[in-house]
Amino acid sequence: MKKIKKDLQEQINLAELYDKLYSEANKDYDLSKLIVIPTGDLDADIKRTEKAMDYYLNFIQDNNKKPKIMVVGNIQRDKNGGLIKNSQQYNIYKNLRINYGLRPMDLRIEGNSNNTLENMLYLLDKIRNSQVKSIFISTNPSHYERFKLFEKEAKKEGIMKEDVEIYHIPTENKEPLLKKIKGEIAYLQDYFILKFTGSLNKARGFKHKKVKNLPYSP
């Protein structure tokens, strides 16, 4: 009985220590806010990173707290598992570290998604047990509309909490016509795939049949 009490006390002590360390490590952050940088082409990556960091710095100035930043998109690795230098993701991380002084603690990494739908699904998986309530996505307007489409469906399916909202950090106020048309075509494609398949994970499987479903797959 004494041993059980001792073991229990040790567990309580460890839990209290963990809680203290967690609180200390995150005292400078507003954990309810998350800035997301989706990877695209080189030009898009530059714009999305710049606008995201403008928002990030203004947020710190106004609130004296830092939001976390998440880069979403497939991380290209070599055969040993290391980041491939000069890949898109590598250059974004390098830019954030060198030009903006971000530390590893400031970043959250999602390195598996291959398209916007997967961006959303893996993002939701990452924040499932977190305090995140507001997600700010740095991208162009038509791309953002696709995230909003997936947000609506995710809440309908119950894989995204109702009190979590997605907001826009626009990389441009007015899209070039060709870019806007391409964005609208992509939106319609995603819309009809969702209607045809009936769920986000089935739509994901429709696009990439060999990719396994996430744990919350319906």
mmCIF file of C-alpha atoms in Angstrom:
data_model
loop_
_atom_site.group_PDB
_atom_site.id
_atom_site.type_symbol
_atom_site.label_atom_id
_atom_site.label_comp_id
_atom_site.label_asym_id
_atom_site.label_seq_id
_atom_site.Cartn_x
_atom_site.Cartn_y
_atom_site.Cartn_z
ATOM 1 C CA MET A 1 0.000 0.000 0.000
ATOM 2 C CA LYS A 2 2.861 2.368 0.893
ATOM 3 C CA LYS A 3 4.518 1.572 -2.453
ATOM 4 C CA ILE A 4 1.304 2.390 -4.335
ATOM 5 C CA LYS A 5 1.006 5.713 -2.501
ATOM 6 C CA LYS A 6 4.661 6.491 -3.239
ATOM 7 C CA ASP A 7 4.241 5.644 -6.947
ATOM 8 C CA LEU A 8 1.084 7.749 -7.111
ATOM 9 C CA GLN A 9 2.831 10.696 -5.454
ATOM 10 C CA GLU A 10 5.707 10.419 -7.940
ATOM 11 C CA GLN A 11 3.227 10.454 -10.835
ATOM 12 C CA ILE A 12 1.508 13.535 -9.402
ATOM 13 C CA ASN A 13 4.881 15.248 -8.945
ATOM 14 C CA LEU A 14 5.849 14.460 -12.542
ATOM 15 C CA ALA A 15 2.483 15.731 -13.817
ATOM 16 C CA GLU A 16 2.906 18.980 -11.896
ATOM 17 C CA LEU A 17 6.469 19.359 -13.211
ATOM 18 C CA TYR A 18 5.317 18.747 -16.791
ATOM 19 C CA ASP A 19 2.520 21.294 -16.381
ATOM 20 C CA LYS A 20 4.977 23.847 -15.003
ATOM 21 C CA LEU A 21 7.488 23.257 -17.819
ATOM 22 C CA TYR A 22 4.717 23.426 -20.453
ATOM 23 C CA SER A 23 3.381 26.690 -19.028
ATOM 24 C CA GLU A 24 6.866 28.185 -18.860
ATOM 25 C CA ALA A 25 7.735 27.107 -22.413
ATOM 26 C CA ASN A 26 4.531 28.625 -23.817
ATOM 27 C CA LYS A 27 4.215 31.773 -21.698
ATOM 28 C CA ASP A 28 5.160 33.987 -24.671
ATOM 29 C CA TYR A 29 2.559 32.445 -27.010
ATOM 30 C CA ASP A 30 -1.123 32.906 -27.715
ATOM 31 C CA LEU A 31 -1.883 29.238 -28.311
ATOM 32 C CA SER A 32 -5.407 30.003 -29.518
ATOM 33 C CA LYS A 33 -3.987 31.552 -32.709
ATOM 34 C CA LEU A 34 -2.247 29.742 -35.570
ATOM 35 C CA ILE A 35 -0.812 31.231 -38.762
ATOM 36 C CA VAL A 36 -0.669 28.776 -41.667
ATOM 37 C CA ILE A 37 1.625 29.028 -44.699
ATOM 38 C CA PRO A 38 0.574 26.548 -47.424
ATOM 39 C CA THR A 39 3.350 25.754 -49.893
ATOM 40 C CA GLY A 40 2.718 26.421 -53.572
ATOM 41 C CA ASP A 41 5.043 27.461 -56.377
ATOM 42 C CA LEU A 42 8.138 29.567 -55.675
ATOM 43 C CA ASP A 43 6.405 32.911 -56.245
ATOM 44 C CA ALA A 44 3.459 31.889 -54.058
ATOM 45 C CA ASP A 45 5.787 30.686 -51.293
ATOM 46 C CA ILE A 46 7.580 34.034 -51.170
ATOM 47 C CA LYS A 47 4.342 36.049 -51.055
ATOM 48 C CA ARG A 48 2.658 33.784 -48.523
ATOM 49 C CA THR A 49 5.672 33.853 -46.218
ATOM 50 C CA GLU A 50 6.039 37.643 -46.443
ATOM 51 C CA LYS A 51 2.362 38.336 -45.728
ATOM 52 C CA ALA A 52 2.235 35.752 -42.953
ATOM 53 C CA MET A 53 5.234 37.338 -41.252
ATOM 54 C CA ASP A 54 3.791 40.850 -41.642
ATOM 55 C CA TYR A 55 0.695 39.626 -39.813
ATOM 56 C CA TYR A 56 2.829 37.789 -37.247
ATOM 57 C CA LEU A 57 4.929 40.852 -36.380
ATOM 58 C CA ASN A 58 1.865 43.126 -36.181
ATOM 59 C CA PHE A 59 0.127 40.605 -33.932
ATOM 60 C CA ILE A 60 3.084 40.576 -31.522
ATOM 61 C CA GLN A 61 3.182 44.367 -31.474
ATOM 62 C CA ASP A 62 -0.540 44.608 -30.698
ATOM 63 C CA ASN A 63 -0.829 41.710 -28.236
ATOM 64 C CA ASN A 64 2.616 41.146 -26.680
ATOM 65 C CA LYS A 65 2.126 37.456 -27.455
ATOM 66 C CA LYS A 66 3.232 35.291 -30.366
ATOM 67 C CA PRO A 67 0.974 33.037 -32.430
ATOM 68 C CA LYS A 68 2.452 29.745 -33.576
ATOM 69 C CA ILE A 69 3.248 29.330 -37.277
ATOM 70 C CA MET A 70 2.599 26.153 -39.249
ATOM 71 C CA VAL A 71 4.005 25.414 -42.694
ATOM 72 C CA VAL A 72 1.844 22.873 -44.530
ATOM 73 C CA GLY A 73 2.912 20.828 -47.530
ATOM 74 C CA ASN A 74 4.900 17.702 -48.308
ATOM 75 C CA ILE A 75 8.486 17.803 -47.050
ATOM 76 C CA GLN A 76 10.920 16.480 -49.638
ATOM 77 C CA ARG A 77 13.498 14.194 -48.028
ATOM 78 C CA ASP A 78 16.546 12.296 -49.235
ATOM 79 C CA LYS A 79 17.015 8.538 -48.803
ATOM 80 C CA ASN A 80 18.415 9.087 -45.295
ATOM 81 C CA GLY A 81 15.382 11.089 -44.187
ATOM 82 C CA GLY A 82 17.086 14.475 -44.272
ATOM 83 C CA LEU A 83 15.568 17.594 -45.827
ATOM 84 C CA ILE A 84 16.529 18.094 -49.458
ATOM 85 C CA LYS A 85 18.344 21.409 -49.664
ATOM 86 C CA ASN A 86 16.833 24.003 -52.007
ATOM 87 C CA SER A 87 13.451 22.257 -51.881
ATOM 88 C CA GLN A 88 10.456 24.561 -51.347
ATOM 89 C CA GLN A 89 9.913 23.619 -47.726
ATOM 90 C CA TYR A 90 13.620 23.838 -46.894
ATOM 91 C CA ASN A 91 13.790 27.364 -48.307
ATOM 92 C CA ILE A 92 10.698 28.479 -46.368
ATOM 93 C CA TYR A 93 12.118 27.169 -43.085
ATOM 94 C CA LYS A 94 15.488 28.735 -43.895
ATOM 95 C CA ASN A 95 13.806 32.072 -44.651
ATOM 96 C CA LEU A 96 11.808 31.984 -41.413
ATOM 97 C CA ARG A 97 14.885 31.116 -39.364
ATOM 98 C CA ILE A 98 17.448 33.454 -40.946
ATOM 99 C CA ASN A 99 15.415 36.473 -42.054
ATOM 100 C CA TYR A 100 12.774 36.490 -39.317
ATOM 101 C CA GLY A 101 14.637 34.883 -36.431
ATOM 102 C CA LEU A 102 12.031 32.224 -35.721
ATOM 103 C CA ARG A 103 13.069 29.415 -33.392
ATOM 104 C CA PRO A 104 11.998 25.773 -33.680
ATOM 105 C CA MET A 105 9.567 26.405 -30.790
ATOM 106 C CA ASP A 106 7.817 29.071 -32.873
ATOM 107 C CA LEU A 107 7.005 26.601 -35.632
ATOM 108 C CA ARG A 108 4.703 23.670 -36.138
ATOM 109 C CA ILE A 109 5.391 21.400 -39.071
ATOM 110 C CA GLU A 110 2.954 19.467 -41.264
ATOM 111 C CA GLY A 111 5.027 17.631 -43.837
ATOM 112 C CA ASN A 112 2.735 15.092 -45.501
ATOM 113 C CA SER A 113 0.067 16.879 -47.545
ATOM 114 C CA ASN A 114 0.172 17.016 -51.345
ATOM 115 C CA ASN A 115 -2.780 19.278 -52.164
ATOM 116 C CA THR A 116 -5.181 21.758 -50.559
ATOM 117 C CA LEU A 117 -7.617 19.103 -49.341
ATOM 118 C CA GLU A 118 -4.781 17.220 -47.650
ATOM 119 C CA ASN A 119 -3.458 20.537 -46.269
ATOM 120 C CA MET A 120 -6.787 20.873 -44.478
ATOM 121 C CA LEU A 121 -7.057 17.290 -43.257
ATOM 122 C CA TYR A 122 -3.526 17.071 -41.890
ATOM 123 C CA LEU A 123 -3.900 20.536 -40.355
ATOM 124 C CA LEU A 124 -7.022 19.392 -38.502
ATOM 125 C CA ASP A 125 -5.189 16.297 -37.341
ATOM 126 C CA LYS A 126 -2.353 18.457 -35.968
ATOM 127 C CA ILE A 127 -4.610 20.795 -33.983
ATOM 128 C CA ARG A 128 -7.132 18.217 -32.802
ATOM 129 C CA ASN A 129 -6.124 18.311 -29.120
ATOM 130 C CA SER A 130 -4.753 21.851 -29.107
ATOM 131 C CA GLN A 131 -6.086 25.195 -27.876
ATOM 132 C CA VAL A 132 -6.291 26.626 -31.415
ATOM 133 C CA LYS A 133 -9.476 28.610 -32.087
ATOM 134 C CA SER A 134 -8.411 30.931 -34.921
ATOM 135 C CA ILE A 135 -6.512 29.789 -38.022
ATOM 136 C CA PHE A 136 -5.092 32.501 -40.280
ATOM 137 C CA ILE A 137 -4.193 31.218 -43.740
ATOM 138 C CA SER A 138 -1.777 33.239 -45.856
ATOM 139 C CA THR A 139 -2.739 32.736 -49.486
ATOM 140 C CA ASN A 140 -4.505 34.199 -52.513
ATOM 141 C CA PRO A 141 -8.312 34.717 -52.459
ATOM 142 C CA SER A 142 -9.412 31.785 -54.657
ATOM 143 C CA HIS A 143 -7.177 29.363 -52.756
ATOM 144 C CA TYR A 144 -8.615 30.613 -49.463
ATOM 145 C CA GLU A 145 -12.153 29.908 -50.723
ATOM 146 C CA ARG A 146 -11.233 26.238 -51.084
ATOM 147 C CA PHE A 147 -10.116 26.144 -47.453
ATOM 148 C CA LYS A 148 -13.480 27.659 -46.485
ATOM 149 C CA LEU A 149 -15.265 24.995 -48.531
ATOM 150 C CA PHE A 150 -13.391 22.290 -46.630
ATOM 151 C CA GLU A 151 -13.995 24.071 -43.313
ATOM 152 C CA LYS A 152 -17.761 23.957 -43.870
ATOM 153 C CA GLU A 153 -17.649 20.266 -44.744
ATOM 154 C CA ALA A 154 -15.317 19.429 -41.830
ATOM 155 C CA LYS A 155 -17.722 21.008 -39.348
ATOM 156 C CA LYS A 156 -20.625 19.206 -40.963
ATOM 157 C CA GLU A 157 -18.773 15.895 -40.554
ATOM 158 C CA GLY A 158 -17.783 16.696 -36.974
ATOM 159 C CA ILE A 159 -14.016 16.552 -37.545
ATOM 160 C CA MET A 160 -13.605 20.289 -36.909
ATOM 161 C CA LYS A 161 -14.912 22.028 -33.807
ATOM 162 C CA GLU A 162 -17.662 24.587 -34.356
ATOM 163 C CA ASP A 163 -15.792 27.248 -32.370
ATOM 164 C CA VAL A 164 -12.666 27.000 -34.559
ATOM 165 C CA GLU A 165 -12.655 29.511 -37.419
ATOM 166 C CA ILE A 166 -10.500 30.038 -40.506
ATOM 167 C CA TYR A 167 -9.521 33.591 -41.473
ATOM 168 C CA HIS A 168 -7.686 35.083 -44.429
ATOM 169 C CA ILE A 169 -4.292 36.750 -44.688
ATOM 170 C CA PRO A 170 -4.516 37.866 -48.342
ATOM 171 C CA THR A 171 -1.351 37.765 -50.426
ATOM 172 C CA GLU A 172 -3.004 40.015 -52.990
ATOM 173 C CA ASN A 173 -6.169 42.093 -53.021
ATOM 174 C CA LYS A 174 -7.026 41.378 -56.640
ATOM 175 C CA GLU A 175 -5.994 38.215 -58.435
ATOM 176 C CA PRO A 176 -4.883 38.266 -62.081
ATOM 177 C CA LEU A 177 -7.723 37.031 -64.293
ATOM 178 C CA LEU A 178 -6.028 33.786 -65.392
ATOM 179 C CA LYS A 179 -5.088 32.920 -61.811
ATOM 180 C CA LYS A 180 -8.640 33.632 -60.664
ATOM 181 C CA ILE A 181 -10.108 31.413 -63.395
ATOM 182 C CA LYS A 182 -7.755 28.563 -62.460
ATOM 183 C CA GLY A 183 -8.723 29.011 -58.819
ATOM 184 C CA GLU A 184 -12.431 28.890 -59.623
ATOM 185 C CA ILE A 185 -11.955 25.728 -61.698
ATOM 186 C CA ALA A 186 -10.072 24.113 -58.792
ATOM 187 C CA TYR A 187 -12.873 25.159 -56.413
ATOM 188 C CA LEU A 188 -15.561 23.641 -58.641
ATOM 189 C CA GLN A 189 -13.540 20.454 -59.008
ATOM 190 C CA ASP A 190 -13.235 20.108 -55.224
ATOM 191 C CA TYR A 191 -16.911 20.973 -54.753
ATOM 192 C CA PHE A 192 -18.150 18.286 -57.141
ATOM 193 C CA ILE A 193 -15.695 15.655 -55.850
ATOM 194 C CA LEU A 194 -17.048 16.320 -52.347
ATOM 195 C CA LYS A 195 -20.621 16.009 -53.582
ATOM 196 C CA PHE A 196 -19.792 12.801 -55.446
ATOM 197 C CA THR A 197 -17.867 11.100 -52.624
ATOM 198 C CA GLY A 198 -19.800 12.449 -49.635
ATOM 199 C CA SER A 199 -16.916 13.166 -47.255
ATOM 200 C CA LEU A 200 -13.511 14.829 -47.029
ATOM 201 C CA ASN A 201 -11.595 11.596 -46.516
ATOM 202 C CA LYS A 202 -13.399 9.855 -49.365
ATOM 203 C CA ALA A 203 -12.672 12.854 -51.570
ATOM 204 C CA ARG A 204 -9.042 12.579 -50.535
ATOM 205 C CA GLY A 205 -9.054 8.892 -51.404
ATOM 206 C CA PHE A 206 -10.669 9.721 -54.754
ATOM 207 C CA LYS A 207 -7.704 11.975 -55.551
ATOM 208 C CA HIS A 208 -5.039 9.700 -54.076
ATOM 209 C CA LYS A 209 -6.324 6.153 -53.849
ATOM 210 C CA LYS A 210 -3.067 4.792 -52.425
ATOM 211 C CA VAL A 211 -2.936 7.198 -49.462
ATOM 212 C CA LYS A 212 -4.244 5.839 -46.157
ATOM 213 C CA ASN A 213 -7.059 7.626 -44.355
ATOM 214 C CA LEU A 214 -6.339 9.668 -41.254
ATOM 215 C CA PRO A 215 -7.356 8.296 -37.841
ATOM 216 C CA TYR A 216 -10.617 10.234 -37.827
ATOM 217 C CA SER A 217 -11.736 8.808 -41.166
ATOM 218 C CA PRO A 218 -15.520 8.304 -41.190
#
